[in-house]
Every structure is written in structure tokens, then in C-alpha cells.
Short mmCIF file of C-alpha atoms in Angstrom, two decimals:
data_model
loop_
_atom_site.label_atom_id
_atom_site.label_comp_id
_atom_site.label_asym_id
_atom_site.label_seq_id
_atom_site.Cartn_x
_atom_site.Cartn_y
_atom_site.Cartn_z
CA UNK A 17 194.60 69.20 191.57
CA UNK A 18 195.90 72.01 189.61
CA UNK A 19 193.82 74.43 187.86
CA UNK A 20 192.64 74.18 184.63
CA UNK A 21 193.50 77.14 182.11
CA UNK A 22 193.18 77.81 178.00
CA UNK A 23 196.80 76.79 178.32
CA UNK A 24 194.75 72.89 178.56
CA UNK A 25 194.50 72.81 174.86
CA UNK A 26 197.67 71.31 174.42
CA UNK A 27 196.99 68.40 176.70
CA UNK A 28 199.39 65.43 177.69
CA UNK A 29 201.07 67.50 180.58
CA UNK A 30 203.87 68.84 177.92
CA UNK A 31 202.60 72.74 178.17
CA UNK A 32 202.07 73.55 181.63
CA UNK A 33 202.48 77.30 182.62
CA UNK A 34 199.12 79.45 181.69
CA UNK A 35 199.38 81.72 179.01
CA UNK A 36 198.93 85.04 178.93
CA UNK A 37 196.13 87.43 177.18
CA UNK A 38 199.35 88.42 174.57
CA UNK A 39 200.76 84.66 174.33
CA UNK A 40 196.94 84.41 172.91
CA UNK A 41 196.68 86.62 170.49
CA UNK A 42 200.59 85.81 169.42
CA UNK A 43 199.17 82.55 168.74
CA UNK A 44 196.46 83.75 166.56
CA UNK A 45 198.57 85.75 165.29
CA UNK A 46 200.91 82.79 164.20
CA UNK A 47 198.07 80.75 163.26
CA UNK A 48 196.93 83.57 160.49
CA UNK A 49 200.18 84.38 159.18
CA UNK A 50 200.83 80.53 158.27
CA UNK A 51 197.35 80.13 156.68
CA UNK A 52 198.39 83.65 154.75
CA UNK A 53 201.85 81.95 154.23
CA UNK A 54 200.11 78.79 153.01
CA UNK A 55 197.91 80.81 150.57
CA UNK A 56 200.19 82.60 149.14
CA UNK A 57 202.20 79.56 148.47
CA UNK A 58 199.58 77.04 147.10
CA UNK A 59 197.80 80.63 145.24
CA UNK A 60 201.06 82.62 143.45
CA UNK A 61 204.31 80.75 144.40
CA UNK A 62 203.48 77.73 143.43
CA UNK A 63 199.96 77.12 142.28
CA UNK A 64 198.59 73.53 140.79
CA UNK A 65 199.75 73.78 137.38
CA UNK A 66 196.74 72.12 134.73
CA UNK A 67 199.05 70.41 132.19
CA UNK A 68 195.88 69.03 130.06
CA UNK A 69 194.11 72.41 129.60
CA UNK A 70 191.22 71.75 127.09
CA UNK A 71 191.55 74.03 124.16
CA UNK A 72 188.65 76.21 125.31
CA UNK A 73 190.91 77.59 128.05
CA UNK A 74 193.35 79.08 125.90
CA UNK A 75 194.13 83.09 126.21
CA UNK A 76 192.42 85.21 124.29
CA UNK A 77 195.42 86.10 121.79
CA UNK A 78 196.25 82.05 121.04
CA UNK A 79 192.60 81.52 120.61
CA UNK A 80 192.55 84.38 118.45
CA UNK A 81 195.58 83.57 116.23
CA UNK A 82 193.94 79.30 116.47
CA UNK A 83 191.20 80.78 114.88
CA UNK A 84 193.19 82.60 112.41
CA UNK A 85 195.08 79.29 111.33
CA UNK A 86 191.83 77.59 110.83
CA UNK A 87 190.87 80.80 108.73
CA UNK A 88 194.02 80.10 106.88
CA UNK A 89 193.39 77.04 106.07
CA UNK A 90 189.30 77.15 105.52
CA UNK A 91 190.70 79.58 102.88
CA UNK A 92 192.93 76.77 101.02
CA UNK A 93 190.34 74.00 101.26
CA UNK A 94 187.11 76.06 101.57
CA UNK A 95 185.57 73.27 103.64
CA UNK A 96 183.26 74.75 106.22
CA UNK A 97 182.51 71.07 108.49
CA UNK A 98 186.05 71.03 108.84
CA UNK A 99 186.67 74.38 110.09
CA UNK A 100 183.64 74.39 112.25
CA UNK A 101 184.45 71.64 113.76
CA UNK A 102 187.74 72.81 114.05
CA UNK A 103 186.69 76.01 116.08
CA UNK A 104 184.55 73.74 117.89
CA UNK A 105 186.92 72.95 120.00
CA UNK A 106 187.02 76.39 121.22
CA UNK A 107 183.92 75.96 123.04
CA UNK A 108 180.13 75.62 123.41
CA UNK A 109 179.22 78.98 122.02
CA UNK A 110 178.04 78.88 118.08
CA UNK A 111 181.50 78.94 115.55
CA UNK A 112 180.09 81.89 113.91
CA UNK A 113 180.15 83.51 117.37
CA UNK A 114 183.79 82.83 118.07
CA UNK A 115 185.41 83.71 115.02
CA UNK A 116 183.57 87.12 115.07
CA UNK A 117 185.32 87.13 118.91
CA UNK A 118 188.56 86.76 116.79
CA UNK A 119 188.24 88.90 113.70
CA UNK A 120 187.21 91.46 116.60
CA UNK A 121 190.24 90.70 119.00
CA UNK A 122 192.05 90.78 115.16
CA UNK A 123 190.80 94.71 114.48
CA UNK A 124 191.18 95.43 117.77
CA UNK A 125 195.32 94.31 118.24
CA UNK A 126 196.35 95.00 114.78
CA UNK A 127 196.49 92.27 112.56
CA UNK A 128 197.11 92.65 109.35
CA UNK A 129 194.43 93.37 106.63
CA UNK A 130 194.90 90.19 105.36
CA UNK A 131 194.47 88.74 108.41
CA UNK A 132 191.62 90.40 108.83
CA UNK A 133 190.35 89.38 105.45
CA UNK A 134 190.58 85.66 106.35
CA UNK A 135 188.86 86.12 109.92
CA UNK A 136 185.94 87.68 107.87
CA UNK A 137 185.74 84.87 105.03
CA UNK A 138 185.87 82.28 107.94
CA UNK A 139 183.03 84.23 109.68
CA UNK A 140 180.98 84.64 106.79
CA UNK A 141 181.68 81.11 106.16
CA UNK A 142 180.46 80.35 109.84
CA UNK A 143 177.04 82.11 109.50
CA UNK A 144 176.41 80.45 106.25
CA UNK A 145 177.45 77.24 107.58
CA UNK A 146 174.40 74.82 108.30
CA UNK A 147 175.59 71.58 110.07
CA UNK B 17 209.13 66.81 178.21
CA UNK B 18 208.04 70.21 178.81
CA UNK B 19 207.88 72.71 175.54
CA UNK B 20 208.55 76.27 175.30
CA UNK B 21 205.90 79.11 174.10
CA UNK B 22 208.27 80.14 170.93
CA UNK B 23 208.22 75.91 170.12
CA UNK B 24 203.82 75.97 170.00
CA UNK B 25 204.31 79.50 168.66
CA UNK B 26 206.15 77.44 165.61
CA UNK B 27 204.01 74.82 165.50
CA UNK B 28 200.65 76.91 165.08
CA UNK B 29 202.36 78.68 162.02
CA UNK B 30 203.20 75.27 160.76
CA UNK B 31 199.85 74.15 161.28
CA UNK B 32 198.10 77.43 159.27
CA UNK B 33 200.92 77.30 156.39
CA UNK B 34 199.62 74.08 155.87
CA UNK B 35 195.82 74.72 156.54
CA UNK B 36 196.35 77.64 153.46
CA UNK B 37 198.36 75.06 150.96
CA UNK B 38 195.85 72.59 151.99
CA UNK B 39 192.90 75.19 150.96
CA UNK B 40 194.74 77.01 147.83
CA UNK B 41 195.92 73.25 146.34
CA UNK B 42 193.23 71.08 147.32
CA UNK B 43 190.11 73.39 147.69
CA UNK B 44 190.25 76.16 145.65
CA UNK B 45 193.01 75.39 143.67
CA UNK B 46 194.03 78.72 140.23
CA UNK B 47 191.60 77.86 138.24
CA UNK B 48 193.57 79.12 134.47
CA UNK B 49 191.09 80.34 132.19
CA UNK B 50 194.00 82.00 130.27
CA UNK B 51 196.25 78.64 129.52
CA UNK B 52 198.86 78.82 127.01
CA UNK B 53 199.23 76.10 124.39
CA UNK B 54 202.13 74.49 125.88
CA UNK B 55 199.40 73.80 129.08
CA UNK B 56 197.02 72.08 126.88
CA UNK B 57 196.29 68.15 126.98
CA UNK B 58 198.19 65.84 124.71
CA UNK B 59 194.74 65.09 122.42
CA UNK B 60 194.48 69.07 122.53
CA UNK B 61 198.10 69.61 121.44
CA UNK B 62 197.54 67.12 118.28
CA UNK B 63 194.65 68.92 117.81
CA UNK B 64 196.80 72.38 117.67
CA UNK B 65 199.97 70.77 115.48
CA UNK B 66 196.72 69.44 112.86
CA UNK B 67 195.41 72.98 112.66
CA UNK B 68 199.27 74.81 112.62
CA UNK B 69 200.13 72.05 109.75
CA UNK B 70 196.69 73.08 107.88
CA UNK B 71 197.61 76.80 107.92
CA UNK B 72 201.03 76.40 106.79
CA UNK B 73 199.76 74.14 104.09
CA UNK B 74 197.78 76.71 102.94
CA UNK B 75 200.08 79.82 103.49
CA UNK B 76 203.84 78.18 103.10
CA UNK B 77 204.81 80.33 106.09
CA UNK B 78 207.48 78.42 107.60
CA UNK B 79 209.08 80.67 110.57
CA UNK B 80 205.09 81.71 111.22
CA UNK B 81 204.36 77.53 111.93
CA UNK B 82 207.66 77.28 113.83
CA UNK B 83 207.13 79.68 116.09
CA UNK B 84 203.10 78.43 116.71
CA UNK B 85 204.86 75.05 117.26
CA UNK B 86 207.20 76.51 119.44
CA UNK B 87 204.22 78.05 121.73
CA UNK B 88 203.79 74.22 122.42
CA UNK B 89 207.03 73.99 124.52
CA UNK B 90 207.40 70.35 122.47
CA UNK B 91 211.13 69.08 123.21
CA UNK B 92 211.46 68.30 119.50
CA UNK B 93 208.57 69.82 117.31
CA UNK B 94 209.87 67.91 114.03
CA UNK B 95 209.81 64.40 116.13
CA UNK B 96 206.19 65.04 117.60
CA UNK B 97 204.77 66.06 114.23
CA UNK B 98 206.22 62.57 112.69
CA UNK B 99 204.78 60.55 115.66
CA UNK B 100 201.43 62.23 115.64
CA UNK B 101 201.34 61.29 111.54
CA UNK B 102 202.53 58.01 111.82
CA UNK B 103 200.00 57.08 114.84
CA UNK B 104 197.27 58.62 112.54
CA UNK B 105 198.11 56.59 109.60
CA UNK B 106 198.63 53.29 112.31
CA UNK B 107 195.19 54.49 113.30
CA UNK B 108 193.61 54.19 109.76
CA UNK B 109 193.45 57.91 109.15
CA UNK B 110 193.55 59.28 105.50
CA UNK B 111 196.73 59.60 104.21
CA UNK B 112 195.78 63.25 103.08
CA UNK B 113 194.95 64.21 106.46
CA UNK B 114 198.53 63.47 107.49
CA UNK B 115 200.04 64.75 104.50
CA UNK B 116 200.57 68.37 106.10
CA UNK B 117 202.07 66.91 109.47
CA UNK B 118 204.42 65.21 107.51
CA UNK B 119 205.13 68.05 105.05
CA UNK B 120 205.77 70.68 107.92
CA UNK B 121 207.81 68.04 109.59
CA UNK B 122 209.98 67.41 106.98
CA UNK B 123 210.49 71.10 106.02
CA UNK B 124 211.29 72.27 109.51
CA UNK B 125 213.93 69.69 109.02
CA UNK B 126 215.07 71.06 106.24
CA UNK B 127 214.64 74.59 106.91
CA UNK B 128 212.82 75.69 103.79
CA UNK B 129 209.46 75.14 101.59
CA UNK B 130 209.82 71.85 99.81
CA UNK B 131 206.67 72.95 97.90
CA UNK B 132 206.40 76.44 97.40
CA UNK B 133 202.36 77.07 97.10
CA UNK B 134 202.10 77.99 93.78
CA UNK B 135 197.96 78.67 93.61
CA UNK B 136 197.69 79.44 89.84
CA UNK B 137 199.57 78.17 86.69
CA UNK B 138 199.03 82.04 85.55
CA UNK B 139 200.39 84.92 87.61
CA UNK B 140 197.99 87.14 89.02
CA UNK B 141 198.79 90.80 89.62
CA UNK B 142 198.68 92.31 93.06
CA UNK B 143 196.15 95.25 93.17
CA UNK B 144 198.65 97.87 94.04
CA UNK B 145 199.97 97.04 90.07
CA UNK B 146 201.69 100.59 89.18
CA UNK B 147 201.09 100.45 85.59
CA UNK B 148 200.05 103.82 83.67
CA UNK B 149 196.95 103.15 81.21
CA UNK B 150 198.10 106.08 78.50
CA UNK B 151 195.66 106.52 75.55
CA UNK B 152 197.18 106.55 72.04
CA UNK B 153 196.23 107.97 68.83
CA UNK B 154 194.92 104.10 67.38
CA UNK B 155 195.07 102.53 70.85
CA UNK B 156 193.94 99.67 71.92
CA UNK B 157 192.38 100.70 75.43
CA UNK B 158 194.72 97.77 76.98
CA UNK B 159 197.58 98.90 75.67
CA UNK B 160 200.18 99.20 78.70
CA UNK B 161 202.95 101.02 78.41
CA UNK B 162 205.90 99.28 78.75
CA UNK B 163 207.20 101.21 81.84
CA UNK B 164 204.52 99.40 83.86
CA UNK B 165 205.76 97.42 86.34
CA UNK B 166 204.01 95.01 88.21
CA UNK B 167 204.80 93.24 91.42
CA UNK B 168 208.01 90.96 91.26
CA UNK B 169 207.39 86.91 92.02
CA UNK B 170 209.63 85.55 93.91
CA UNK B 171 211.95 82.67 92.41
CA UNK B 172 211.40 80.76 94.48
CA UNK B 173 207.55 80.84 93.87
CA UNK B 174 207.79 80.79 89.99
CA UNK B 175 206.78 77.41 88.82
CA UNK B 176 207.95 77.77 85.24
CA UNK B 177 210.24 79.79 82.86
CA UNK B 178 208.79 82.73 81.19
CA UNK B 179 209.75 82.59 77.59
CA UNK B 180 208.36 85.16 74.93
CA UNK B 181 207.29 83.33 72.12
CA UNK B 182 207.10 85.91 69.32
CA UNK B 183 210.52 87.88 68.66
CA UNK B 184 211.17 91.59 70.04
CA UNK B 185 209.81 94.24 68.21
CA UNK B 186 211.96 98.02 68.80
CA UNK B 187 208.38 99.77 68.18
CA UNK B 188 205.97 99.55 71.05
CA UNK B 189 203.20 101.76 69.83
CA UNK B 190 201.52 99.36 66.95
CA UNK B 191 202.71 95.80 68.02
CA UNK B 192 200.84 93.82 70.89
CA UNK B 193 202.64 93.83 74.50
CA UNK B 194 204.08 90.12 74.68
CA UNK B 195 202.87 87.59 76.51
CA UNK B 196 204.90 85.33 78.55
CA UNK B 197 204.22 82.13 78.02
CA UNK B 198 204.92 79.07 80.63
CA UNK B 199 208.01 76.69 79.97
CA UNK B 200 207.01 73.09 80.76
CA UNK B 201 208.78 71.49 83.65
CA UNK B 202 208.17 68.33 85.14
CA UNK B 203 205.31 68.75 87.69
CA UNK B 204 204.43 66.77 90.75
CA UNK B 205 202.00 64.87 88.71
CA UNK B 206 204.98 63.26 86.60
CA UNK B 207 205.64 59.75 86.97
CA UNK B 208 208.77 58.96 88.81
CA UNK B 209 211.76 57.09 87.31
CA UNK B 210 213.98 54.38 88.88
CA UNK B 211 217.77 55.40 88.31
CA UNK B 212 219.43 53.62 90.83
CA UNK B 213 219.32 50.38 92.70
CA UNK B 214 222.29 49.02 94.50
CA UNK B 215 222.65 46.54 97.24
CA UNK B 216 223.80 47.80 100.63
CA UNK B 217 225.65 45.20 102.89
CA UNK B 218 225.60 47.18 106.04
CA UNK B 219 224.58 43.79 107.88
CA UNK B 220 221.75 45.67 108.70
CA UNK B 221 217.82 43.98 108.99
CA UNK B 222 216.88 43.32 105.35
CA UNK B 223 215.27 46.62 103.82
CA UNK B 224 214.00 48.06 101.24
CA UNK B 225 215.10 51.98 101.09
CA UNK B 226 213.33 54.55 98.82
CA UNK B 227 214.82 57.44 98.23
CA UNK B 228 212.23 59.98 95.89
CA UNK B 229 213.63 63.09 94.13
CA UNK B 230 212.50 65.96 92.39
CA UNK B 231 213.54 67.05 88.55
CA UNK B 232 216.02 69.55 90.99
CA UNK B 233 217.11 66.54 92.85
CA UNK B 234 215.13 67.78 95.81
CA UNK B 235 213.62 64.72 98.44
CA UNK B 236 209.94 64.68 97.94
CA UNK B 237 207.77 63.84 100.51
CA UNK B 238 204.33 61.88 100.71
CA UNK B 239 205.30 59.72 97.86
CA UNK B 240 202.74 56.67 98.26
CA UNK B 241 204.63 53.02 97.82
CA UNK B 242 202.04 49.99 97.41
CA UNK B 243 204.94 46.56 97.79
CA UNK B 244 203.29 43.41 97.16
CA UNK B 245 204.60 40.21 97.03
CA UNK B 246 203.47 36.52 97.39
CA UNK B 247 201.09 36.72 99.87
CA UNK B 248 200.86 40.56 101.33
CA UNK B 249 200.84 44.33 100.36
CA UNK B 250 201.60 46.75 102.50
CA UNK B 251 201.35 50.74 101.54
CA UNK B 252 203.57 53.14 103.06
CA UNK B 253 204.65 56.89 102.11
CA UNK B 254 208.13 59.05 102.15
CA UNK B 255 208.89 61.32 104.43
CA UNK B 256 208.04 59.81 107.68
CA UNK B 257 210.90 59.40 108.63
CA UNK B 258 212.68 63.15 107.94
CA UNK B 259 215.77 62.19 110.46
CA UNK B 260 216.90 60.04 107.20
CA UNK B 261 215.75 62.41 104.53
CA UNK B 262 212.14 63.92 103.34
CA UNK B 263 212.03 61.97 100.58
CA UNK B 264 213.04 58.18 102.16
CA UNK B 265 210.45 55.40 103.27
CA UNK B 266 211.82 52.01 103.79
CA UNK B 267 210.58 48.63 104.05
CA UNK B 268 211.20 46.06 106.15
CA UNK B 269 212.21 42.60 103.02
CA UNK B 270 211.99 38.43 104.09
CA UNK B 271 214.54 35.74 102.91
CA UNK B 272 213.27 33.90 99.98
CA UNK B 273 210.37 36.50 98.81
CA UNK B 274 210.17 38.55 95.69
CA UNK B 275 208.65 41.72 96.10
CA UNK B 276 206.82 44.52 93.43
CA UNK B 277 207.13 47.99 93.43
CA UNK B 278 204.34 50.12 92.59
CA UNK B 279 204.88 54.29 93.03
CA UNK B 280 200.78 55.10 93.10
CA UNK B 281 201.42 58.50 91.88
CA UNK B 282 202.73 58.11 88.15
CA UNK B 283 201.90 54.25 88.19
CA UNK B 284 206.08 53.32 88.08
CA UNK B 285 206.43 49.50 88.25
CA UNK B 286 209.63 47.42 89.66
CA UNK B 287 209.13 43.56 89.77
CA UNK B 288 211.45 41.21 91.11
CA UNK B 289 212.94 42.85 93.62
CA UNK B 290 214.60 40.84 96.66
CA UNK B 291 217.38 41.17 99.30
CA UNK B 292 220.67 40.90 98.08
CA UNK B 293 223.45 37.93 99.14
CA UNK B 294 226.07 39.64 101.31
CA UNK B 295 229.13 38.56 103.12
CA UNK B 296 231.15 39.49 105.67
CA UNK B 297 233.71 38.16 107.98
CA UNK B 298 233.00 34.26 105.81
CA UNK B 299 229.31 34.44 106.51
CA UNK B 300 226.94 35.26 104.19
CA UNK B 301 223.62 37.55 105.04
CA UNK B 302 221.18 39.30 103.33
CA UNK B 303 221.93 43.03 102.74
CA UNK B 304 219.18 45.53 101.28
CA UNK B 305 218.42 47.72 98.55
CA UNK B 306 218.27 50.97 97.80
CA UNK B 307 216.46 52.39 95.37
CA UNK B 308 216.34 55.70 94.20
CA UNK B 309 213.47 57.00 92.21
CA UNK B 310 213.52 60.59 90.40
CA UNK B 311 210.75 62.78 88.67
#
């Protein structure tokens, strides 16, 4: 009966010569690199793309010029249920709150005055607005 | 079979490239909380063409909406924007709610502002008006001088002619500064005119095709159509179809039915209207009609 060694774990009599303290960390070794490999992969080469991203997960500049169109057009049609439930979509947080997160994203990156102008009517119109 | 150290020394790294995909796709997949447009859900990306058409309805910025459209990666922005208005109006929704999709659909296709937003009937100065206020010996304190300029409209944006209504005067110190006064044209509230109906033997389905132009011979858009006959109406609008012009709706006609025309906006009436007798090749079919109506 032959002895048994570390060198058992690949069974089935296909791997028979005992390894060596070095073949043992070499395998580690291998084994971390191609989880790192694997990572790296599935993380930055080629993560899960989300094609049916809610609206609430757009960047901070698109939300911030979304919120400017709806500013744009709360200030043709001056209807404030349609523009809050426009910004709505932007998420949970109070449409007063999030256009004040865009007029200050607005001041902060240099819109225009104008711009600005409409991101503070639709704000105002926000904290007036009573659902 | 025997196997060498280098082959398990491959098959370990095998095994932990695809322990790591398994855990970075399956288990703790990039989460994006930075997504751009084009990543958003189809409801989401109706949602953003709505809110793009809004804006440029209210602000006539045309390269500003194309280029938000563009942010949507769309294969053809013009095409979505028609089939997101014509599965509103399928879906019941009000026609002015489409309006805009249609109206930025059909001037992408055309490249310019159908309907320049004209907000007043009266100009209104800009602030940064460079007029000098000069007191005179008799003056009237709103006397301007006549170097006072004030900020150019744009052509384009002028919805009338500016005619002076009282003849020049040489002397500008004791006679009023003239007032420009506003040249009727015919607005979008004037009641549309058929001037042309032909048959068209194309050997084609049966149809009724609108075509609705402006006093400048311009395709108009959003035109509403209400065809009745015997025992149906059906409403439809122009411009939902801007591949054959921004101004055309059409209408699918039966053998054997008369139809009646009825533009909403103006109130224009055609009666009697049915598909033509064609021929071709010793057959005979029936052809359409084309109508063209103009403000």
C-alpha cells in the first residue's frame, strides 16, 4: 500500500508523485492569481453591464441637466404636478430637495445665469408645491 | 493517464479565474450608481425623450435636444420619438401630450424650428437695452433718443412685419418716437384651405394622403383630421409620419364608401370624398387621393 500524501487531493490515481513544500505554495499561488484574474475580469474588463438603469441612477451632471429640462419646461407650462412628478423619477428624496441638488451642481459647474434662473423658479416652485 | 505538475498548476488558475468571474458577475456584480442615459430602461428612456421634447418645446433649442437625444445612444432618434408618440396616442394618451414628440421629431428631420417660439405678440426688450434717456428742454421724460438701440430679433423669430403707421417726420425733438405696429399674417389659428386634390394611381392600398402647409408653404405638423363616413370616424394628426413629410397623415379608404373631411383646427369641411377608378395593365383598381390643404 503506498503512502498517502497532500498530493491525494487529486484522487483517481492520475497525480501520483508527492509534491513538494514549493509545488504547494505554487499552487496557491496559481489558485490566487486566477481568482485575481477572474476579478479583475468580471470587476473592470468586463463588468455586468445594467441596460435598464432606473432614472434615479443617472450621474450627477445628466441628472442635473434632466432637472434643468424639466425647469425648462415647468417654465413654459408653469405646471408644478407635472414637473414634480417629473423629478420624481429622480428618486425618493422630496422634489424640492433635488432640484436644489441641481441648481447647486448648476452654480457649482457653471451654467449659465439663465440656467440658473430656471433651476431657482423650478425650486421655488418645488417648495411651494403641495401635492 | 498520469498528469504533469505545470497541467494541475493550469488547472488551479483555471479554477480561481473562474471562482473571481463567478464572484465579480454573479455575487457582487458593479453596482453603477453613475449610469448614463443611454443605460437607462426602455420606460426610463421614454420618460427622458418626454422631458427632452418638453424643454425644447419650451426653449426651441434644436442642436441642445439633439445632442440630449443623442446621450441616449438611440440608432435613429427621429424614428424612436415617432414610435414612442404613436404608441402613446394607440394607448389613449392626449394628443397634446404627444404633440412635442412629434414636433421635435419632425424638426430633427428637417433640421430647423418649424415653429419658432414666439412668446409675445409685442417685443419685449432685453435688459441690457443701450438706449440713452437725454432730458430736453419740453421733454417728455420717455422721450428716447433715436440713437438707442435695442437688441436685434432674429428673423427668424419675428412673427409679423413692422410697419410705421404715421409718416416720417425729419424733426425728432417735438414729434412722438414711432411705434411699430404688427402686420397681420395668417397665424396658426387660421383655418386651412383645400387647393389641391388629385387622384394618384400608384396601385398602391387605397389612401387618403394629407398634405398641410403653412401661408410660407412650410409642412405643419399636429394638424388634427376627424374622417367620418357611413358607419365610423377615426381621428388622426400630421406629422407622424416625418419620413414622408411633417406635414402628411394618411388614411387608409374602402371600395364603395364616401368619406368627410373635417380639419378640427379652423373647422375646414370636404364631403364626398372616395377612392378614385384607376387602371393599369387592362385592370381597373382603386387609386387614392391626395389632398393638399394650405393656411
Amino acid at each position: 500500500m503506498s503512502s498517502v500524501s497532500c498530493s491525494d487531493i487529486f484522487t483517481g490515481g492520475h497525480y501520483n508523485f508527492p509534491m513538494s513544500s514549493f509545488q504547494k505554495v505554487a499552487l496557491l499561488f496559481a489558485l490566487a492569481l486566477g481568482v485575481g484574474l477572474g476579478l479583475t475580469y468580471g470587476w473592470v474588463v468586463s463588468p455586468i453591464e445594467y441596460v435598464d438603469a432606473p432614472l434615479s441612477l443617472l450621474r450627477e451632471d445628466y441628472r442635473a441637466d434632466y432637472v434643468l429640462m424639466i425647469a425648462e419646461a415647468y417654465n413654459a407650462d408653469a405646471d408644478s404636478a407635472v414637473a414634480a412628478r417629473r423629478i420624481a423619477q429622480l428618486g425618493s428624496q422630496p422634489p424640492a430637495e433635488i432640484a436644489a441638488s441641481a441648481l447647486v451642481y448648476a452654480q457649482m459647474n457653471g451654467f449659465s445665469s439663465d440656467e440658473q434662473a430656471l433651476l431657482q423658479n423650478l425650486f421655488s416652485a418645488m417648495q411651494r408645491y403641495a401635492p | 493517464m498520469k498528469r504533469s505538475f505545470p497541467f494541475f498548476l493550469a488547472l488551479i488558475l483555471i479554477v480561481g479565474f473562474g471562482l473571481g468571474l463567478a464572484y465579480s458577475w454573479l455575487l457582487a456584480p458593479v453596482s453603477y450608481v453613475d449610469a448614463p442615459p443611454s443605460l437607462l430602461g426602455a420606460d426610463f428612456k421614454e420618460q427622458y425623450r418626454s422631458v427632452v421634447a418638453a424643454a425644447y418645446a419650451a426653449n426651441q433649442d434644436l442642436p441642445r435636444a439633439r445632442a440630449r437625444l443623442d446621450l441616449l445612444r438611440d440608432a435613429d432618434s427621429i424614428k424612436e420619438l415617432s414610435a414612442q408618440a404613436q404608441r402613446m396616442l394607440a394607448a389613449g394618451a392626449d394628443f397634446e401630450k404627444t404633440r412635442p414628440l412629434a414636433q421635435l421629431a419632425a424638426d430633427l428631420r428637417q433640421g430647423y424650428v418649424s415653429e419658432p417660439f414666439t412668446p409675445s405678440p409685442f417685443p419685449t426688450f432685453a435688459p441690457n437695452l443701450s438706449a440713452t434717456i437725454t432730458p430736453t428742454e419740453n421733454s417728455d421724460p420717455f422721450f428716447i433718443e433715436e440713437e438707442a438701440t435695442a437688441t436685434p430679433f432674429s428673423a427668424a423669430t419675428m412673427p409679423f412685419q413692422q410697419t410705421p403707421i404715421t409718416p416720417i417726420v425729419e424733426s425728432t425733438a417735438a414729434t412722438p418716437t414711432l411705434r411699430p405696429t404688427f402686420t397681420p399674417t395668417a397665424g396658426a389659428g387660421a383655418p386651412f384651405v383645400l387647393v389641391s386634390q388629385e387622384a394618384v394611381c400608384d396601385e398602391q392600398p387605397p389612401t387618403m394622403r394629407f398634405t398641410f402647409l403653412n401661408a410660407k408653404k412650410i409642412q405643419v405638423a399636429g394638424v388634427e383630421i376627424v374622417a367620418t363616413w357611413n358607419d365610423g370616424e377615426d381621428r388622426f394628426f400630421s406629422g407622424f409620419k416625418p419620413e414622408m413629410g411633417n406635414g402628411y397623415a394618411d388614411f387608409q379608404m374602402r371600395a364603395n364608401t364616401i368619406y368627410n373631411i373635417r380639419i378640427v383646427n379652423g373647422g375646414t369641411f370636404v364631403a364626398d370624398l372616395s377612392a378614385p377608378e384607376c387602371s393599369a395593365h387592362g385592370q381597373s383598381y382603386l387609386g387614392s387621393l391626395s389632398l393638399v390643404f394650405q393656411r
